[in-house]
Amino acid sequence: NKEPVKTNIKCSLKGLVLGVFEKEEEEDEGTLHLTEAAAGFDKSLSGKLSELLKLSGPALKNGKSRVFYGLHKDFPCVALVGLGKNNAGVCRTENWDTSKENIRQAVSAGCRLLQDLEVSHVEVDSCGDAQSAAEGAVLGLFHYDQLKSKKKTKVTTQLHGSADVVGWEKGIVYAEGQNLARLLMEAPANHITPTAFAKTIEEKLAPHADRVTIHKRPQAWIEEQQMGAFLSVSKGSEEPPVFLELHYNGSPDSKQPPLLLVGKGITFDSGGISLKPSASMDAMRADMGGAATVCASIVTAASLKLPVNIVGLAPLCENMPSGKATKPGDVVKAKNGKTIQVDNTDAEGRLILADALCYGHVFNPRAIVNVATLTGAMDVALGSAAAGVFTNSDWLWEQLHRASVVTGDRVWRMPLFQHYTKQVTDSQLADLNNIGKYSRSGGACTAAAFLREFVKAPHWAHLDIAGVMSNKDEVPYLRKGMSGRPTRTLVEFAAGLAHNG
Ligand code: BES
Ligand code: ZN
Ligand code: ZN
């Protein structure tokens, strides 16, 4: 009657992800280009790995992976991943760094394959760029299963065969920032209410209390501030609105004008009285993607201790129909005194942002960047390839564009023509109309023109992220679901500002 010996093989399973480049044009079919770490591992096994790799089928294509078992006593499972051509570098037509994208894609595929095999600890080849490898691993392994009984294997990761621990850890922090935004966006709207959103961000910033101040402004404050446009959206809901204000003081010069980030925080967009059709309405739980990416990028900036000052603003509320809700044709007054005829209550993002943008000017910011899942028209225009950037500043565009080439999480410049301004300044009853008067065409541009009416600063950019809000399978290193884009680009942009003083 011996007790059975309790072993938990799954818990101790360790895996390894190693990279292999594609052969060059002129080379023979069988030529292998292992990364430095993979070559080292192969050598320690007297060439067994390269031998098996050649035996096991055709050369590994970019982003594809293959697992080998029992090769090494420390690593029962080894995933080989295809990295594409070596030194692919920055691609001007794609507007991203192909080498970095290939690494993110390949490492994520390898990690995920091992996760499916219930491997709980994975060591990862830097593949020549430890930051991109870490991003691929941490983004690829993220899965929102908080509310499921059966969960995917939790996988811990570690750098293998490279000394670039700094790059690796930076990549982990960047990717965890994006995963925080994904978590907030994916979570159902009955869990992430305005109050719960603010509490989550407060908790995430708690370890950085020495450099961070948080204000969770309640309804009474919003009323005092005369944010009539924001209140006109929140008033249809039973959930109280919150105006979240974050101050990250990272610059050694406490007087340095801050970067102002403003995020649309509609925790659920039903459309209000201009009710949306029910198909896919559930996706509107992510209509706080602007607030999520902005707040997550501030949490990340704080973790990295970036030497820059940032103020983050997130007007948070639900957009709901009810007996108290704003009706089409109602006229409301924004903080700056401008009156707005609300002809469509589903064009609510621009209303809450209008007041937040007015308020933001009190901080005398060096630049204002607002981020919003603002229009379906943005998705029609660019799809999920890039976030649209509407800006009055060539300098700001350069900064955002540079950052997005590094992260691979692209932005693309869009126009701010008077042509669109005419559409929103012609209102029968008020100074402005919240939808284009003459046509639906160019809806993303019309929305941007509306926001511009609330901006006096010379360096302002509006990012319409509606098209990049969710992922099906376009970005291979993000699973299907809410994307958390472009958190890493915002962090990289802030890091750039910190670097340039
Ligand atoms: N949150 C939506 C925009 C949206 C649509 C984001 C799809 C992500 C995916 C926004 O509040 C909205 O409803 N905009 C309207 C504006 C229109 C009424 C002028 C739209 O795009 O249809
Ligand atoms: Zn809407
Ligand atoms: Zn919306």
mmCIF file of C-alpha atoms in Angstrom, residues 128-296:
data_model
loop_
_atom_site.group_PDB
_atom_site.id
_atom_site.type_symbol
_atom_site.label_atom_id
_atom_site.label_comp_id
_atom_site.label_asym_id
_atom_site.label_seq_id
_atom_site.Cartn_x
_atom_site.Cartn_y
_atom_site.Cartn_z
ATOM 1 C CA GLY A 128 20.469 39.354 -32.379
ATOM 2 C CA ASP A 129 17.936 41.773 -30.851
ATOM 3 C CA ALA A 130 17.032 40.915 -27.266
ATOM 4 C CA GLN A 131 14.378 43.643 -26.972
ATOM 5 C CA SER A 132 12.424 42.403 -30.000
ATOM 6 C CA ALA A 133 12.776 38.786 -28.811
ATOM 7 C CA ALA A 134 11.363 39.711 -25.388
ATOM 8 C CA GLU A 135 8.502 41.612 -27.009
ATOM 9 C CA GLY A 136 7.662 38.621 -29.210
ATOM 10 C CA ALA A 137 7.706 36.274 -26.220
ATOM 11 C CA VAL A 138 5.633 38.384 -23.824
ATOM 12 C CA LEU A 139 3.126 39.624 -26.443
ATOM 13 C CA GLY A 140 2.783 36.157 -27.973
ATOM 14 C CA LEU A 141 2.143 34.410 -24.663
ATOM 15 C CA PHE A 142 -0.553 36.841 -23.486
ATOM 16 C CA HIS A 143 -4.007 35.334 -23.384
ATOM 17 C CA TYR A 144 -7.058 36.808 -21.682
ATOM 18 C CA ASP A 145 -8.455 33.889 -19.692
ATOM 19 C CA GLN A 146 -9.104 35.590 -16.354
ATOM 20 C CA LEU A 147 -12.779 34.668 -16.519
ATOM 21 C CA LYS A 148 -12.399 31.067 -17.733
ATOM 22 C CA SER A 149 -12.194 28.028 -15.484
ATOM 23 C CA LYS A 150 -9.641 26.335 -17.709
ATOM 24 C CA LYS A 151 -6.563 28.495 -18.190
ATOM 25 C CA LYS A 152 -3.607 28.302 -20.544
ATOM 26 C CA THR A 153 -0.237 27.333 -19.058
ATOM 27 C CA LYS A 154 1.491 30.300 -17.424
ATOM 28 C CA VAL A 155 4.909 30.530 -19.007
ATOM 29 C CA THR A 156 7.911 32.306 -17.517
ATOM 30 C CA THR A 157 10.636 33.454 -19.902
ATOM 31 C CA GLN A 158 14.365 34.001 -19.668
ATOM 32 C CA LEU A 159 17.066 35.221 -22.049
ATOM 33 C CA HIS A 160 19.317 32.449 -23.445
ATOM 34 C CA GLY A 161 22.867 32.744 -24.729
ATOM 35 C CA SER A 162 23.132 36.538 -24.884
ATOM 36 C CA ALA A 163 24.577 39.216 -22.625
ATOM 37 C CA ASP A 164 22.032 41.863 -23.637
ATOM 38 C CA VAL A 165 20.004 41.668 -20.431
ATOM 39 C CA VAL A 166 19.226 45.407 -20.635
ATOM 40 C CA GLY A 167 17.609 45.049 -24.074
ATOM 41 C CA TRP A 168 15.741 41.928 -22.959
ATOM 42 C CA GLU A 169 14.330 43.613 -19.858
ATOM 43 C CA LYS A 170 13.342 46.724 -21.807
ATOM 44 C CA GLY A 171 11.430 44.489 -24.226
ATOM 45 C CA ILE A 172 9.662 42.757 -21.332
ATOM 46 C CA VAL A 173 8.533 46.107 -19.890
ATOM 47 C CA TYR A 174 7.388 47.462 -23.290
ATOM 48 C CA ALA A 175 5.379 44.302 -23.982
ATOM 49 C CA GLU A 176 3.908 44.139 -20.485
ATOM 50 C CA GLY A 177 2.734 47.728 -21.032
ATOM 51 C CA GLN A 178 0.901 46.695 -24.178
ATOM 52 C CA ASN A 179 -0.495 43.632 -22.371
ATOM 53 C CA LEU A 180 -1.917 45.909 -19.657
ATOM 54 C CA ALA A 181 -3.764 47.864 -22.366
ATOM 55 C CA ARG A 182 -4.962 44.574 -23.917
ATOM 56 C CA LEU A 183 -6.239 43.386 -20.553
ATOM 57 C CA LEU A 184 -8.214 46.590 -19.954
ATOM 58 C CA MET A 185 -9.622 46.604 -23.495
ATOM 59 C CA GLU A 186 -10.544 42.923 -23.590
ATOM 60 C CA ALA A 187 -12.188 42.867 -20.152
ATOM 61 C CA PRO A 188 -15.992 43.053 -20.262
ATOM 62 C CA ALA A 189 -17.631 46.422 -19.677
ATOM 63 C CA ASN A 190 -19.412 45.197 -16.524
ATOM 64 C CA HIS A 191 -15.971 44.517 -15.022
ATOM 65 C CA ILE A 192 -14.064 47.532 -16.329
ATOM 66 C CA THR A 193 -16.397 50.376 -15.417
ATOM 67 C CA PRO A 194 -14.958 53.923 -15.220
ATOM 68 C CA THR A 195 -14.415 53.401 -11.459
ATOM 69 C CA ALA A 196 -12.740 49.998 -11.911
ATOM 70 C CA PHE A 197 -10.537 51.337 -14.731
ATOM 71 C CA ALA A 198 -9.268 54.173 -12.524
ATOM 72 C CA LYS A 199 -8.661 51.782 -9.617
ATOM 73 C CA THR A 200 -6.655 49.386 -11.801
ATOM 74 C CA ILE A 201 -4.389 52.181 -13.045
ATOM 75 C CA GLU A 202 -3.986 53.502 -9.497
ATOM 76 C CA GLU A 203 -2.832 50.038 -8.371
ATOM 77 C CA LYS A 204 -0.424 49.704 -11.283
ATOM 78 C CA LEU A 205 1.133 53.070 -10.455
ATOM 79 C CA ALA A 206 1.364 52.424 -6.698
ATOM 80 C CA PRO A 207 4.988 51.154 -6.839
ATOM 81 C CA HIS A 208 5.998 54.452 -8.479
ATOM 82 C CA ALA A 209 4.342 56.725 -5.900
ATOM 83 C CA ASP A 210 7.525 58.795 -5.505
ATOM 84 C CA ARG A 211 7.202 60.123 -9.066
ATOM 85 C CA VAL A 212 3.468 59.839 -9.672
ATOM 86 C CA THR A 213 0.386 61.774 -8.544
ATOM 87 C CA ILE A 214 -3.105 60.526 -9.344
ATOM 88 C CA HIS A 215 -6.434 62.366 -9.226
ATOM 89 C CA LYS A 216 -9.666 60.439 -9.724
ATOM 90 C CA ARG A 217 -11.929 63.414 -10.376
ATOM 91 C CA PRO A 218 -15.567 62.659 -9.516
ATOM 92 C CA GLN A 219 -18.760 63.934 -11.179
ATOM 93 C CA ALA A 220 -18.926 67.017 -8.890
ATOM 94 C CA TRP A 221 -15.446 68.119 -10.081
ATOM 95 C CA ILE A 222 -16.414 67.535 -13.724
ATOM 96 C CA GLU A 223 -19.475 69.766 -13.151
ATOM 97 C CA GLU A 224 -17.369 72.481 -11.476
ATOM 98 C CA GLN A 225 -15.079 72.426 -14.502
ATOM 99 C CA GLN A 226 -18.124 73.007 -16.709
ATOM 100 C CA MET A 227 -17.297 70.060 -18.931
ATOM 101 C CA GLY A 228 -20.766 70.089 -20.497
ATOM 102 C CA ALA A 229 -19.732 68.024 -23.515
ATOM 103 C CA PHE A 230 -18.302 65.183 -21.384
ATOM 104 C CA LEU A 231 -21.341 65.246 -19.067
ATOM 105 C CA SER A 232 -23.727 65.107 -22.023
ATOM 106 C CA VAL A 233 -22.269 61.686 -22.848
ATOM 107 C CA SER A 234 -22.092 60.276 -19.299
ATOM 108 C CA LYS A 235 -25.586 61.366 -18.246
ATOM 109 C CA GLY A 236 -27.413 58.481 -19.951
ATOM 110 C CA SER A 237 -25.640 55.888 -17.783
ATOM 111 C CA GLU A 238 -26.110 54.677 -14.215
ATOM 112 C CA GLU A 239 -22.321 54.335 -13.883
ATOM 113 C CA PRO A 240 -20.701 57.493 -12.517
ATOM 114 C CA PRO A 241 -18.085 59.120 -14.783
ATOM 115 C CA VAL A 242 -14.478 59.570 -13.659
ATOM 116 C CA PHE A 243 -11.991 62.077 -15.044
ATOM 117 C CA LEU A 244 -8.651 60.360 -14.453
ATOM 118 C CA GLU A 245 -5.621 62.636 -14.205
ATOM 119 C CA LEU A 246 -2.101 61.180 -13.924
ATOM 120 C CA HIS A 247 1.107 63.108 -13.367
ATOM 121 C CA TYR A 248 4.402 61.333 -13.961
ATOM 122 C CA ASN A 249 7.349 63.510 -12.943
ATOM 123 C CA GLY A 250 10.358 61.724 -14.353
ATOM 124 C CA SER A 251 12.430 64.706 -15.504
ATOM 125 C CA PRO A 252 15.173 65.953 -13.163
ATOM 126 C CA ASP A 253 13.778 69.396 -14.053
ATOM 127 C CA SER A 254 10.409 69.430 -12.301
ATOM 128 C CA LYS A 255 9.495 72.621 -14.219
ATOM 129 C CA GLN A 256 9.986 70.961 -17.618
ATOM 130 C CA PRO A 257 6.725 71.372 -19.595
ATOM 131 C CA PRO A 258 5.053 67.968 -19.736
ATOM 132 C CA LEU A 259 4.021 65.799 -22.624
ATOM 133 C CA LEU A 260 0.215 65.695 -22.452
ATOM 134 C CA LEU A 261 -1.451 62.399 -23.363
ATOM 135 C CA VAL A 262 -5.254 62.309 -23.614
ATOM 136 C CA GLY A 263 -7.189 59.061 -24.120
ATOM 137 C CA LYS A 264 -10.813 58.412 -25.022
ATOM 138 C CA GLY A 265 -12.256 56.359 -22.173
ATOM 139 C CA ILE A 266 -15.711 55.149 -23.207
ATOM 140 C CA THR A 267 -15.948 51.911 -21.213
ATOM 141 C CA PHE A 268 -18.955 50.923 -23.326
ATOM 142 C CA ASP A 269 -20.272 52.628 -26.452
ATOM 143 C CA SER A 270 -23.847 51.546 -27.172
ATOM 144 C CA GLY A 271 -24.257 54.625 -29.380
ATOM 145 C CA GLY A 272 -26.692 56.181 -26.885
ATOM 146 C CA ILE A 273 -30.080 57.214 -28.311
ATOM 147 C CA SER A 274 -28.485 56.878 -31.781
ATOM 148 C CA LEU A 275 -28.202 53.208 -30.835
ATOM 149 C CA LYS A 276 -25.713 51.028 -32.684
ATOM 150 C CA PRO A 277 -26.846 47.826 -34.447
ATOM 151 C CA SER A 278 -26.472 44.838 -32.105
ATOM 152 C CA ALA A 279 -24.085 42.845 -34.330
ATOM 153 C CA SER A 280 -20.557 43.208 -32.908
ATOM 154 C CA MET A 281 -21.722 45.768 -30.369
ATOM 155 C CA ASP A 282 -19.764 43.768 -27.754
ATOM 156 C CA ALA A 283 -16.535 45.079 -29.330
ATOM 157 C CA MET A 284 -17.471 48.498 -27.988
ATOM 158 C CA ARG A 285 -16.197 47.379 -24.556
ATOM 159 C CA ALA A 286 -12.832 48.364 -26.051
ATOM 160 C CA ASP A 287 -13.925 51.918 -26.808
ATOM 161 C CA MET A 288 -11.668 52.951 -23.938
ATOM 162 C CA GLY A 289 -8.644 51.834 -25.993
ATOM 163 C CA GLY A 290 -7.317 55.394 -26.100
ATOM 164 C CA ALA A 291 -7.431 55.697 -22.318
ATOM 165 C CA ALA A 292 -6.021 52.167 -21.939
ATOM 166 C CA THR A 293 -3.022 52.733 -24.227
ATOM 167 C CA VAL A 294 -2.315 56.201 -22.795
ATOM 168 C CA CYS A 295 -2.487 55.045 -19.150
ATOM 169 C CA ALA A 296 -0.541 51.839 -19.893
#
